[in-house]
Coordinates of C-alpha atoms and ligand atoms in Angstrom, one line a residue:
Chain T
M1 CA -28.3 8.4 -26.0
I2 CA -27.1 9.6 -22.6
R3 CA -29.8 10.6 -20.1
L4 CA -29.3 12.1 -16.7
E5 CA -32.2 12.3 -14.3
H6 CA -32.1 14.6 -11.4
V7 CA -28.4 14.0 -10.7
D8 CA -27.0 15.5 -7.5
K9 CA -23.5 15.3 -6.2
I10 CA -22.5 16.4 -2.8
F11 CA -19.0 16.2 -1.5
N12 CA -18.6 15.9 2.2
T13 CA -15.2 17.2 3.3
A14 CA -13.7 18.2 6.6
A15 CA -14.3 21.8 5.7
G16 CA -18.1 21.2 5.1
S17 CA -20.1 19.8 2.3
V18 CA -20.0 21.1 -1.3
H19 CA -23.0 20.8 -3.5
A20 CA -21.1 20.3 -6.8
V21 CA -24.0 19.2 -9.0
R22 CA -27.5 20.3 -8.4
D23 CA -30.5 18.4 -9.8
V24 CA -29.2 18.1 -13.4
S25 CA -31.4 16.4 -15.9
L26 CA -30.4 16.3 -19.5
Q27 CA -30.5 14.2 -22.6
I28 CA -27.8 13.9 -25.1
E29 CA -28.8 12.3 -28.5
D30 CA -26.7 9.8 -30.5
G31 CA -24.3 11.5 -32.8
E32 CA -24.4 15.0 -31.5
I33 CA -21.7 17.2 -30.0
Y34 CA -23.0 18.4 -26.7
G35 CA -21.2 21.2 -25.0
I36 CA -21.3 22.0 -21.3
I37 CA -19.9 25.4 -20.5
G38 CA -19.3 27.1 -17.2
F39 CA -16.8 29.0 -15.2
S40 CA -14.2 27.4 -13.0
G41 CA -15.9 25.5 -10.1
A42 CA -19.3 25.4 -11.7
G43 CA -19.2 21.6 -11.4
K44 CA -18.6 20.6 -15.0
S45 CA -15.9 18.1 -14.3
T46 CA -18.0 16.5 -11.6
L47 CA -21.0 16.3 -13.9
V48 CA -19.1 14.7 -16.7
R49 CA -17.5 12.2 -14.3
C50 CA -21.0 11.3 -13.2
I51 CA -21.7 10.2 -16.8
N52 CA -19.2 7.3 -16.6
L53 CA -19.6 7.1 -12.8
L54 CA -16.0 7.9 -12.0
E55 CA -18.0 9.9 -9.5
R56 CA -21.1 8.2 -8.2
P57 CA -24.0 10.7 -8.0
S58 CA -25.3 11.3 -4.5
S59 CA -28.8 10.9 -6.0
G60 CA -30.4 10.6 -9.4
K61 CA -30.0 8.2 -12.3
V62 CA -27.7 7.9 -15.3
F63 CA -28.7 6.1 -18.4
I64 CA -26.8 5.2 -21.5
D65 CA -29.0 3.6 -24.2
D66 CA -31.6 2.9 -21.6
V67 CA -29.1 0.9 -19.5
E68 CA -29.2 2.4 -16.0
L69 CA -25.5 2.8 -15.1
T70 CA -26.3 3.8 -11.6
A71 CA -27.9 0.4 -11.1
L72 CA -24.9 -1.7 -12.3
D73 CA -22.4 -3.5 -10.2
E74 CA -18.7 -2.5 -10.5
K75 CA -17.9 -5.4 -12.9
K76 CA -20.7 -4.5 -15.3
L77 CA -19.9 -0.9 -15.0
R78 CA -16.3 -1.5 -16.1
E79 CA -17.6 -3.2 -19.2
V80 CA -19.8 -0.3 -20.0
R81 CA -16.9 2.1 -19.4
R82 CA -14.9 0.5 -22.2
K83 CA -17.5 1.9 -24.6
I84 CA -17.1 5.4 -23.2
G85 CA -13.9 7.1 -24.2
M86 CA -12.6 9.9 -22.1
I87 CA -9.9 12.6 -22.7
F88 CA -8.6 15.1 -20.2
Q89 CA -7.0 18.5 -19.9
H90 CA -3.6 17.1 -18.9
F91 CA -3.8 14.2 -21.4
N92 CA -2.9 11.6 -18.8
L93 CA -0.6 9.5 -21.0
L94 CA 1.5 6.8 -19.5
R95 CA 5.1 8.1 -19.5
S96 CA 6.8 4.8 -19.4
R97 CA 5.1 3.7 -22.6
T98 CA 5.4 4.7 -26.2
V99 CA 2.7 6.3 -28.3
Y100 CA 1.9 2.9 -29.7
Q101 CA 1.8 1.2 -26.3
N102 CA -0.4 4.0 -24.9
I103 CA -3.0 3.3 -27.6
E104 CA -2.5 -0.4 -27.1
F105 CA -3.1 -0.1 -23.3
P106 CA -7.0 0.0 -23.4
L107 CA -6.9 -2.9 -25.9
R108 CA -5.4 -5.3 -23.3
K109 CA -8.9 -6.4 -22.4
S110 CA -10.2 -6.7 -26.0
K111 CA -10.6 -10.0 -27.8
L112 CA -8.9 -8.9 -30.9
S113 CA -6.0 -10.9 -32.2
K114 CA -2.5 -9.4 -32.1
A115 CA -2.6 -8.6 -35.8
E116 CA -6.0 -7.0 -35.5
K117 CA -4.9 -4.9 -32.7
D118 CA -1.9 -3.8 -34.7
A119 CA -4.0 -2.8 -37.6
K120 CA -6.4 -1.0 -35.3
I121 CA -3.6 1.0 -33.7
S122 CA -2.0 1.9 -37.0
S123 CA -5.3 3.2 -38.4
L124 CA -5.9 5.2 -35.2
L125 CA -2.4 6.7 -35.6
E126 CA -3.3 7.5 -39.1
L127 CA -6.5 9.2 -38.1
V128 CA -4.8 11.5 -35.6
G129 CA -1.9 12.1 -37.9
L130 CA 0.9 10.7 -35.8
S131 CA 2.0 7.6 -37.7
E132 CA 5.7 8.7 -37.6
K133 CA 5.6 9.1 -33.8
R134 CA 4.5 5.6 -33.0
N135 CA 7.7 4.8 -31.1
A136 CA 8.1 8.2 -29.4
Y137 CA 7.5 8.6 -25.7
P138 CA 5.0 11.2 -24.4
S139 CA 7.8 13.4 -23.1
Q140 CA 8.9 13.8 -26.7
L141 CA 5.6 15.2 -27.9
S142 CA 4.0 18.6 -27.9
G143 CA 0.7 19.3 -26.0
G144 CA -1.3 19.0 -29.2
Q145 CA 0.3 15.8 -30.1
K146 CA -0.2 14.4 -26.7
Q147 CA -3.9 15.1 -26.9
R148 CA -4.0 13.4 -30.3
V149 CA -2.5 10.3 -28.7
A150 CA -5.1 10.5 -25.9
I151 CA -7.9 10.8 -28.5
A152 CA -6.5 7.7 -30.4
R153 CA -6.3 5.9 -27.1
A154 CA -9.9 6.8 -26.1
L155 CA -11.1 5.5 -29.5
A156 CA -9.3 2.2 -29.3
N157 CA -12.3 0.2 -28.0
D158 CA -14.7 1.7 -30.6
P159 CA -16.6 3.7 -28.0
K160 CA -20.1 5.2 -28.7
V161 CA -19.4 8.2 -26.6
L162 CA -16.4 10.4 -26.1
L163 CA -16.2 12.5 -23.0
C164 CA -13.9 15.5 -23.1
D165 CA -13.0 17.3 -19.9
E166 CA -11.3 20.6 -20.8
A167 CA -9.5 18.8 -23.6
T168 CA -8.2 21.9 -25.2
S169 CA -7.7 24.1 -22.1
A170 CA -3.9 23.5 -21.9
L171 CA -3.4 24.3 -25.6
D172 CA -2.8 27.4 -27.6
P173 CA -5.7 28.8 -29.8
Q174 CA -4.3 27.3 -33.0
T175 CA -3.7 23.9 -31.6
T176 CA -7.2 24.1 -30.0
Q177 CA -8.6 24.6 -33.4
S178 CA -6.8 21.6 -34.8
I179 CA -8.0 19.4 -32.0
L180 CA -11.6 20.6 -32.4
K181 CA -11.4 19.8 -36.1
L182 CA -10.2 16.3 -35.2
L183 CA -13.1 15.9 -32.8
A184 CA -15.6 17.1 -35.3
R185 CA -14.2 14.6 -37.8
V186 CA -14.4 11.8 -35.2
N187 CA -18.0 12.8 -34.6
K188 CA -18.9 13.0 -38.2
E189 CA -17.0 10.0 -39.7
M190 CA -17.4 7.6 -36.8
G191 CA -20.7 8.8 -35.5
I192 CA -19.4 9.1 -32.0
T193 CA -21.4 11.2 -29.6
I194 CA -19.2 13.8 -28.0
V195 CA -19.7 15.5 -24.7
L196 CA -17.4 18.5 -24.4
I197 CA -16.8 20.3 -21.1
T198 CA -15.1 23.7 -21.4
H199 CA -14.9 27.2 -20.0
E200 CA -14.0 28.6 -23.4
M201 CA -16.7 30.0 -25.5
A202 CA -14.6 29.6 -28.6
V203 CA -14.7 25.8 -28.2
V204 CA -18.5 25.6 -27.8
K205 CA -19.4 28.0 -30.6
D206 CA -17.4 26.1 -33.2
I207 CA -18.5 22.6 -32.9
C208 CA -21.3 22.0 -30.5
D209 CA -24.7 21.2 -31.8
R210 CA -26.3 21.9 -28.4
V211 CA -25.0 23.4 -25.3
A212 CA -25.8 23.6 -21.6
V213 CA -24.7 26.4 -19.4
M214 CA -23.7 25.6 -15.8
E215 CA -23.5 27.8 -12.8
E216 CA -23.0 26.7 -9.2
G217 CA -23.7 23.1 -10.0
A218 CA -27.0 23.6 -11.9
V219 CA -27.7 23.8 -15.6
V220 CA -29.2 27.2 -15.9
E221 CA -29.8 27.2 -19.7
S222 CA -29.6 24.7 -22.5
G223 CA -30.6 24.2 -26.1
N224 CA -29.4 24.6 -29.6
T225 CA -26.0 26.4 -29.6
V226 CA -27.1 29.1 -32.1
D227 CA -30.4 29.8 -30.1
V228 CA -28.7 29.9 -26.7
F229 CA -26.0 32.3 -27.8
S230 CA -28.1 34.5 -30.0
R231 CA -30.9 34.8 -27.5
P232 CA -29.2 34.3 -24.1
G233 CA -31.7 34.0 -21.3
E234 CA -29.3 34.2 -18.4
E235 CA -26.8 36.7 -17.2
I236 CA -24.0 34.1 -17.2
T237 CA -24.6 33.1 -20.8
R238 CA -24.3 36.7 -21.7
D239 CA -21.0 36.8 -19.8
F240 CA -19.7 34.0 -21.9
I241 CA -20.7 35.6 -25.1
E242 CA -19.0 38.8 -24.0
T243 CA -15.8 37.0 -23.1
A244 CA -15.7 35.8 -26.7
S245 CA -16.1 39.2 -28.3
N246 CA -14.8 42.7 -27.4
I247 CA -18.2 43.8 -26.4
R248 CA -17.3 44.0 -22.8
K249 CA -14.9 46.8 -23.7
I250 CA -17.8 49.0 -24.5
H251 CA -18.9 48.9 -20.9
D252 CA -15.4 49.8 -19.8
L253 CA -15.3 52.7 -22.3
I254 CA -18.6 54.0 -21.0
A255 CA -17.4 53.7 -17.4
D256 CA -14.3 55.7 -18.4
E257 CA -16.5 58.3 -20.2
N258 CA -14.6 57.8 -23.3
E259 CA -15.2 60.3 -26.1
L260 CA -16.6 57.5 -28.4
T261 CA -19.4 56.7 -26.0
K262 CA -20.7 60.2 -25.3
I263 CA -24.3 60.7 -26.4
N264 CA -26.6 63.6 -26.4
A265 CA -29.8 63.8 -24.4
G266 CA -32.5 61.9 -26.2
D267 CA -30.0 59.7 -28.1
Q268 CA -29.8 56.0 -27.5
M269 CA -26.9 53.6 -27.6
L270 CA -28.0 50.1 -28.5
L271 CA -26.5 46.7 -28.8
L272 CA -28.0 44.9 -31.8
T273 CA -27.6 41.1 -32.0
Y274 CA -28.6 39.5 -35.3
S275 CA -28.2 36.1 -36.6
G276 CA -28.3 34.5 -40.1
S277 CA -29.8 36.6 -42.8
N278 CA -30.7 39.9 -41.2
A279 CA -27.4 41.6 -42.0
G280 CA -26.3 44.7 -40.1
E281 CA -24.9 47.2 -42.5
P282 CA -27.9 47.6 -44.8
L283 CA -30.1 48.0 -41.7
I284 CA -28.1 51.0 -40.5
S285 CA -28.2 52.8 -43.8
Y286 CA -31.9 52.0 -44.2
L287 CA -32.6 53.5 -40.7
S288 CA -30.9 56.7 -41.8
R289 CA -32.8 56.9 -45.0
A290 CA -36.2 55.8 -43.9
Y291 CA -36.4 57.5 -40.5
G292 CA -34.1 60.4 -41.0
I293 CA -32.0 59.6 -38.0
N294 CA -28.3 59.3 -37.6
A295 CA -27.0 55.9 -36.8
N296 CA -23.4 55.8 -35.8
I297 CA -21.6 52.5 -35.5
I298 CA -19.3 52.3 -32.6
Y299 CA -18.5 48.6 -32.6
G300 CA -19.1 45.7 -34.9
N301 CA -18.3 42.0 -34.7
I302 CA -19.4 38.9 -36.5
D303 CA -19.0 35.6 -34.8
F304 CA -19.8 32.2 -36.3
L305 CA -21.8 29.6 -34.4
K306 CA -21.5 26.3 -36.1
G307 CA -20.8 28.3 -39.2
K308 CA -23.8 30.5 -38.8
P309 CA -23.1 34.2 -38.5
L310 CA -24.0 36.0 -35.3
G311 CA -23.5 39.7 -35.6
K312 CA -23.1 42.3 -32.9
L313 CA -23.3 46.0 -33.5
V314 CA -23.2 48.8 -31.0
V315 CA -24.8 51.9 -32.6
T316 CA -26.0 55.3 -31.3
L317 CA -29.2 56.6 -32.7
S318 CA -29.7 60.3 -32.7
G319 CA -32.7 62.2 -34.0
K320 CA -36.2 63.1 -32.9
A321 CA -37.8 60.9 -30.2
E322 CA -40.6 59.8 -32.4
Q323 CA -38.3 58.8 -35.2
I324 CA -36.1 56.9 -32.9
R325 CA -39.2 55.1 -31.5
Q326 CA -40.3 54.1 -35.1
A327 CA -36.8 53.0 -35.9
R328 CA -36.7 50.7 -32.8
E329 CA -40.1 49.2 -33.9
Y330 CA -38.7 48.5 -37.3
I331 CA -35.6 46.8 -35.8
D332 CA -37.7 44.7 -33.5
S333 CA -39.9 43.6 -36.5
L334 CA -36.7 42.1 -38.1
G335 CA -36.2 39.8 -35.2
V336 CA -33.0 41.6 -34.2
E337 CA -32.2 41.5 -30.4
V338 CA -31.9 44.9 -29.0
E339 CA -30.3 45.8 -25.7
V340 CA -30.2 49.5 -24.6
I341 CA -26.7 50.2 -23.4
K342 CA -27.1 53.8 -22.6
E343 CA -29.8 56.5 -23.0
Chain F
M1 CA 48.7 -10.5 -4.0
S2 CA 51.9 -9.7 -2.2
L3 CA 51.2 -6.0 -2.4
L4 CA 47.8 -6.6 -0.8
Y5 CA 49.4 -8.5 2.0
T6 CA 51.9 -5.7 2.6
V7 CA 49.1 -3.2 3.0
A8 CA 46.9 -5.6 5.0
P9 CA 49.2 -8.2 6.6
N10 CA 46.5 -10.0 8.4
L11 CA 44.7 -10.8 5.2
E12 CA 47.0 -13.7 4.5
K13 CA 45.7 -15.8 7.3
L14 CA 42.2 -14.3 7.6
G15 CA 41.4 -14.2 3.8
G16 CA 39.4 -17.4 3.9
E17 CA 37.5 -16.2 7.0
L18 CA 36.7 -12.9 5.2
I19 CA 35.3 -14.7 2.2
K20 CA 33.1 -16.9 4.4
C21 CA 31.8 -13.8 6.3
L22 CA 31.2 -12.0 3.0
G23 CA 29.1 -15.0 1.9
E24 CA 27.1 -14.8 5.1
T25 CA 26.4 -11.1 4.6
L26 CA 25.4 -11.6 1.0
K27 CA 23.1 -14.4 2.0
M28 CA 21.5 -12.3 4.7
V29 CA 21.1 -9.3 2.4
F30 CA 19.8 -11.4 -0.4
V31 CA 17.3 -13.5 1.5
S32 CA 15.9 -10.8 3.8
G33 CA 16.2 -8.2 1.1
T34 CA 14.1 -10.2 -1.4
I35 CA 11.5 -11.1 1.2
S36 CA 11.4 -7.5 2.4
F37 CA 11.1 -6.2 -1.1
F38 CA 7.9 -8.1 -1.8
L39 CA 6.4 -7.5 1.6
G40 CA 7.3 -3.8 1.4
L41 CA 5.7 -3.5 -2.1
F42 CA 2.6 -5.3 -0.8
F43 CA 2.2 -3.1 2.2
G44 CA 3.2 0.1 0.3
V45 CA 0.5 -0.7 -2.3
L46 CA -2.0 -1.5 0.4
L47 CA -1.3 1.8 2.1
I48 CA -1.9 3.7 -1.2
V49 CA -5.1 2.0 -2.3
T50 CA -6.7 1.9 1.1
K51 CA -5.9 5.6 1.8
K52 CA -8.8 8.1 1.7
G53 CA -9.6 8.7 -1.9
G54 CA -7.7 5.5 -2.9
I55 CA -9.1 3.0 -5.4
L56 CA -9.9 0.6 -2.6
Q57 CA -10.4 3.1 0.1
N58 CA -10.6 1.4 3.5
V59 CA -10.0 3.6 6.5
V60 CA -9.7 0.8 9.0
I61 CA -7.1 -1.2 7.2
Y62 CA -5.1 2.0 6.5
R63 CA -5.2 3.1 10.1
I64 CA -4.1 -0.2 11.5
L65 CA -1.3 -0.6 9.0
E66 CA -0.1 2.9 9.5
K67 CA 0.0 2.5 13.3
A68 CA 1.8 -0.9 13.1
I69 CA 4.4 0.5 10.8
D70 CA 5.0 3.6 13.0
V71 CA 5.3 1.4 16.2
I72 CA 7.8 -1.0 14.6
R73 CA 9.8 1.8 13.1
S74 CA 10.2 3.5 16.4
I75 CA 11.8 0.5 18.1
P76 CA 15.6 0.6 17.8
F77 CA 16.9 -2.3 15.7
L78 CA 19.1 -3.7 18.5
I79 CA 16.1 -4.0 20.8
L80 CA 13.9 -5.3 17.9
M81 CA 16.4 -8.1 17.3
V82 CA 16.2 -9.2 20.9
L83 CA 12.5 -9.0 21.1
L84 CA 12.1 -11.0 17.9
I85 CA 14.3 -14.0 19.0
P86 CA 11.3 -16.0 20.2
V87 CA 9.4 -15.2 17.0
S88 CA 12.3 -16.2 14.9
R89 CA 12.5 -19.5 16.8
A90 CA 8.9 -20.1 16.1
I91 CA 9.1 -19.3 12.4
V92 CA 12.6 -20.5 11.2
G93 CA 13.5 -22.7 14.2
T94 CA 16.4 -20.7 15.5
G95 CA 17.1 -17.3 16.9
S96 CA 20.8 -17.1 16.1
G97 CA 23.2 -17.5 13.2
V98 CA 22.4 -16.3 9.7
T99 CA 19.1 -18.0 9.6
G100 CA 18.1 -16.6 12.9
S101 CA 18.7 -13.1 11.6
Y102 CA 16.2 -13.1 8.8
V103 CA 13.1 -12.3 10.9
A104 CA 14.7 -9.3 12.6
L105 CA 16.2 -8.0 9.4
I106 CA 12.9 -8.2 7.6
A107 CA 11.1 -6.6 10.5
G108 CA 13.6 -3.8 10.6
T109 CA 13.4 -3.2 6.8
V110 CA 9.8 -3.7 5.8
P111 CA 8.2 -0.8 7.7
F112 CA 10.6 1.7 6.3
F113 CA 10.5 0.4 2.8
S114 CA 6.7 0.3 2.8
R115 CA 6.5 3.9 3.7
Q116 CA 9.0 4.7 0.9
I117 CA 7.0 2.7 -1.6
E118 CA 3.9 4.6 -0.5
S119 CA 5.5 7.9 -1.1
V120 CA 6.8 6.9 -4.5
L121 CA 3.3 5.7 -5.5
A122 CA 1.7 8.8 -4.1
D123 CA 3.8 10.8 -6.5
L124 CA 2.1 9.2 -9.5
D125 CA -0.2 11.6 -11.4
E126 CA -3.7 11.1 -10.1
G127 CA -4.9 11.6 -13.6
L128 CA -3.4 8.3 -14.8
I129 CA -5.5 6.4 -12.2
E130 CA -8.6 8.3 -13.4
A131 CA -7.8 7.6 -17.0
S132 CA -7.4 3.9 -16.4
E133 CA -10.5 3.7 -14.4
S134 CA -12.3 5.4 -17.2
M135 CA -11.0 2.7 -19.5
G136 CA -12.7 0.0 -17.4
F137 CA -9.7 -1.4 -15.6
S138 CA -10.1 -3.1 -12.3
P139 CA -8.2 -2.1 -9.2
I140 CA -5.9 -5.1 -9.4
E141 CA -5.1 -4.2 -13.1
I142 CA -4.5 -0.6 -12.1
I143 CA -2.1 -1.6 -9.3
F144 CA 0.0 -3.7 -11.6
S145 CA -0.1 -1.9 -14.9
I146 CA -0.2 1.7 -13.6
Y147 CA 1.0 2.0 -10.0
L148 CA 3.8 -0.4 -10.2
K149 CA 4.7 -0.3 -13.9
E150 CA 4.8 3.5 -14.1
S151 CA 6.7 3.8 -10.8
I152 CA 9.6 1.5 -11.7
P153 CA 12.3 4.3 -11.6
G154 CA 11.0 5.5 -8.2
I155 CA 10.7 2.0 -6.8
T156 CA 14.2 1.2 -7.9
R157 CA 15.6 4.3 -6.2
V158 CA 14.0 3.5 -2.8
T159 CA 15.0 -0.2 -3.2
M160 CA 18.6 0.9 -3.6
I161 CA 18.4 3.0 -0.5
T162 CA 16.8 0.2 1.4
F163 CA 19.4 -2.4 0.4
V164 CA 22.2 -0.1 1.5
S165 CA 20.6 0.4 4.9
L166 CA 19.9 -3.3 5.1
I167 CA 23.7 -3.9 4.8
G168 CA 24.0 -1.7 7.8
L169 CA 21.5 -3.8 9.7
T170 CA 23.3 -7.0 8.8
A171 CA 26.4 -5.6 10.4
M172 CA 24.5 -5.0 13.6
A173 CA 23.0 -8.4 13.4
G174 CA 26.5 -9.8 13.1
A175 CA 27.4 -8.2 16.4
I176 CA 24.9 -10.5 18.2
G177 CA 26.0 -13.6 16.5
A178 CA 24.6 -13.8 13.0
G179 CA 28.0 -13.8 11.5
G180 CA 28.8 -11.8 8.4
L181 CA 31.1 -8.9 7.8
G182 CA 29.9 -7.0 10.9
D183 CA 30.9 -9.9 13.0
F184 CA 34.3 -10.2 11.2
A185 CA 35.1 -6.5 11.8
I186 CA 34.2 -6.8 15.5
R187 CA 36.1 -10.0 16.1
Y188 CA 39.3 -9.0 14.3
G189 CA 39.2 -5.3 13.9
Y190 CA 37.9 -4.4 17.3
Q191 CA 38.6 -7.2 19.7
M192 CA 42.0 -8.2 18.2
H193 CA 43.0 -4.7 17.1
Y194 CA 43.7 -5.7 13.5
T195 CA 43.0 -2.2 12.2
D196 CA 43.8 -3.4 8.7
M197 CA 40.9 -5.8 8.9
S198 CA 38.5 -3.0 9.8
W199 CA 39.6 -1.2 6.7
V200 CA 39.3 -4.2 4.5
T201 CA 35.8 -4.8 5.8
V202 CA 34.9 -1.2 5.0
I203 CA 36.3 -1.5 1.5
V204 CA 34.4 -4.7 0.8
I205 CA 31.1 -3.1 2.0
L206 CA 31.8 -0.1 -0.2
I207 CA 32.2 -2.3 -3.1
I208 CA 28.9 -4.1 -2.4
I209 CA 27.1 -0.8 -2.1
S210 CA 28.7 0.5 -5.4
I211 CA 27.5 -2.6 -7.2
I212 CA 24.0 -2.1 -5.9
Q213 CA 24.0 1.5 -6.9
F214 CA 25.4 0.7 -10.3
I215 CA 22.6 -1.8 -11.0
G216 CA 20.0 0.6 -9.6
N217 CA 21.1 3.5 -11.7
F218 CA 21.2 1.4 -14.8
I219 CA 17.6 0.3 -14.2
I220 CA 16.5 3.9 -13.6
R221 CA 18.2 5.1 -16.7
K222 CA 16.6 2.4 -18.8
T223 CA 13.1 3.0 -17.5
T224 CA 12.9 6.7 -17.3
H225 CA 11.5 8.3 -20.5
Ligands
ATP1 N1 -13.4 15.2 -4.7 C1 -13.9 16.3 -4.3 N2 -14.0 16.6 -3.0 C2 -14.5 17.7 -2.5 N3 -15.0 18.7 -3.3 C3 -14.8 18.6 -4.6 C4 -14.3 17.4 -5.2 N4 -14.3 17.5 -6.6 C5 -14.8 18.7 -6.8 N5 -15.2 19.3 -5.7 C6 -15.8 20.7 -5.6 O1 -16.9 20.7 -6.4 C7 -17.0 21.9 -7.1 C8 -17.1 21.7 -8.6 O2 -15.8 21.2 -9.0 P1 -15.6 20.8 -10.5 O3 -14.2 20.3 -10.6 O4 -16.6 19.9 -11.0 O5 -15.6 22.2 -11.3 P2 -15.3 22.6 -12.8 O6 -16.5 23.2 -13.3 O7 -14.8 21.4 -13.5 O8 -14.2 23.6 -12.6 P3 -12.9 23.8 -13.5 O9 -13.3 24.6 -14.7 O10 -12.0 24.6 -12.6 O11 -12.3 22.5 -13.8 C9 -15.8 22.8 -6.6 O12 -16.3 23.6 -5.6 C10 -14.9 21.8 -6.1 O13 -14.1 22.3 -5.1
MG2 MG1 -12.9 20.8 -14.3

C-alpha cells in the first residue's frame, strides 16, 4: 500500500518558485493499477517521483506498507527503492550494455548466485517476449522493444510496486496497447501494484482500476475509473473524456452552425452518457413510441472502461414541450447522465 | 638505411641522440599523461556531481574548483613552468630535466582535461542517472557504472586530444631544459641549422600522434553501440 499524506513540492528557481504538487493525499492499494492523469505541466512526474523520493517533498509524508519513506536516511531509502521499479517515457536504457546486461544491472546488488541471476534474467526476457534479443544493444531495438527491456529491468529485483511515468507516450497506439497488455499481465500474474502516469485517456481507461485527475499540482478528482469517467465532476475530467472521443467535434459543428446541428425553437439537443446495461438505441426508439417525440441521433460512440461500455449519444428531441419534459424525466429515471448542449 | 641518410645526412651521427630524446619525450608523456588522466577524471567527475542538480550537489566545492581551473588555464604554459619550479623542487626534488617537467606538464594538462571530461559527462542522458537512482544505486556506484562506464567513447576522444596537446607541451618543456624531442629540434634544427633534423623531429612526432589516434579510434569503435 502506498500512502501520500499532504504532499507538497515547491521548486525554487531563479525565475521564481513553482508549486508543482499541492497538498496531495492519496492511498493506493496493493495489487491495483492506479492511474494519474493530467495535462502537461500538471505535476504528474513530480508527484510520482515523490513516491520513491527521487524528489523529496517540500512537506508531507510518503508511506509504503506503513514505512515512512520521508523519515528514512539515504542508505535505507536506497534499499526500499530496490523494491520499487520504475519505467520512463524515454526508456533510459544503458547504451553500452546489451539487453541482457541492462536487465542484469539492477541485480548487481542482489544476493542471488550467478546461476540464479541468469535464470531470473532469462525468465524476464521470456515474460517480455525478447528472448532472441538478449545480446542486442538498445540502439538495435524499436521503441516498444526498448520499453519491454525497461520493464524487465524494473522487475528484476521483484518489486512490489511499479511506477510508470508516461511509459507509452513515445509509442504508437498499437505498441501502446501491447505495452499496456504487458503491464496488465504483470499486475495480474505477479500481483505488482502499478502506478501509471499519463496524459492519454486511452491509457487510463483500458487498464486502471482507479484514477486520479491532476490539475495545477492538485488532485481534483479521484475514484473508480468507471465512476470518474461516467460521472465526471470536474471540467478537466470532461476535457479528457472528450479528447478520447469525437464529442468535441459537436461543439465545433455547433459553432460553425453546421446543418446537422440546426434545431428548431423548443427542440433540445442533449448529450446522453450511459454506462453498463442501460443501452442507447432501444431508449431512443422507446422515446419516440412512448412520448410521441422525434429523437434524432447526431452522434454516437461507445467506449470501454476496464471492459465496461460507456456510451455517448448526441440526440435532438423535437416535439411538444410537455412531451419533451416527460421524456427527460424518463431518461433521468434510468440513471443516464444528461447534458443539454443546445436548446 | 643509406637512403635515409641521403635524405637526412645528419641522422647518421645524431641517430642515437634522437632515440634518447624520443625516450625522454615518451617518458614525459607517459608519466605526466597517466597522472593527468586520473586527476582530470577525478576533477571532471567532481565538477559534474557537485554542480547544481548533480547527485552530490555542493555549490561551494563546485565554485572553488571552477575558479581554480579557470585561473590555471589562463596562465600561459611557459610562465606556468617557471612559476612551478619551486613547487616541483618541493615535490619531486628537482625543477629541471625530465623529472622536473612533470609538475608543470600535469598542471598544464589537468585543468583543460577536467573541463573536457566535465562536458563529456554532461552529455550523458539525465534519464540514466534518474533510472539508476530509482534502482537504489549510491552516488559512488552511479559515478563508476553510469557516468564513467557509459561515457567511455567520449572520454577516449578527449583523452586523445589531451595527449596530443600534451606532446606539444613537452616540446615547450624541452626548450627550458627538460630534454626530449623539443629540445632536440631546438639544439640541432634551430641552433645548428640542421634543417633535416627539424623535419625528422616533426615526422617522429607525427608518428606518435598517429599511434595515439589509432589506439583511441579503435577503443571508440569497440565501445560505441
Ligand atoms: N526540477 C525542477 N525545477 C523547477 N521546476 C520544475 C522542476 N521539475 C518540474 N518543475 C515544474 O513543475 C511543474 C510540474 O512539472 P511535471 O514535470 O511534474 O509535470 P508533468 O505533469 O509531468 O508534465 P508532462 O506531462 O509534460 O511530463 C512544471 O511547471 C515544471 O516546470
Ligand atoms: Mg512528466
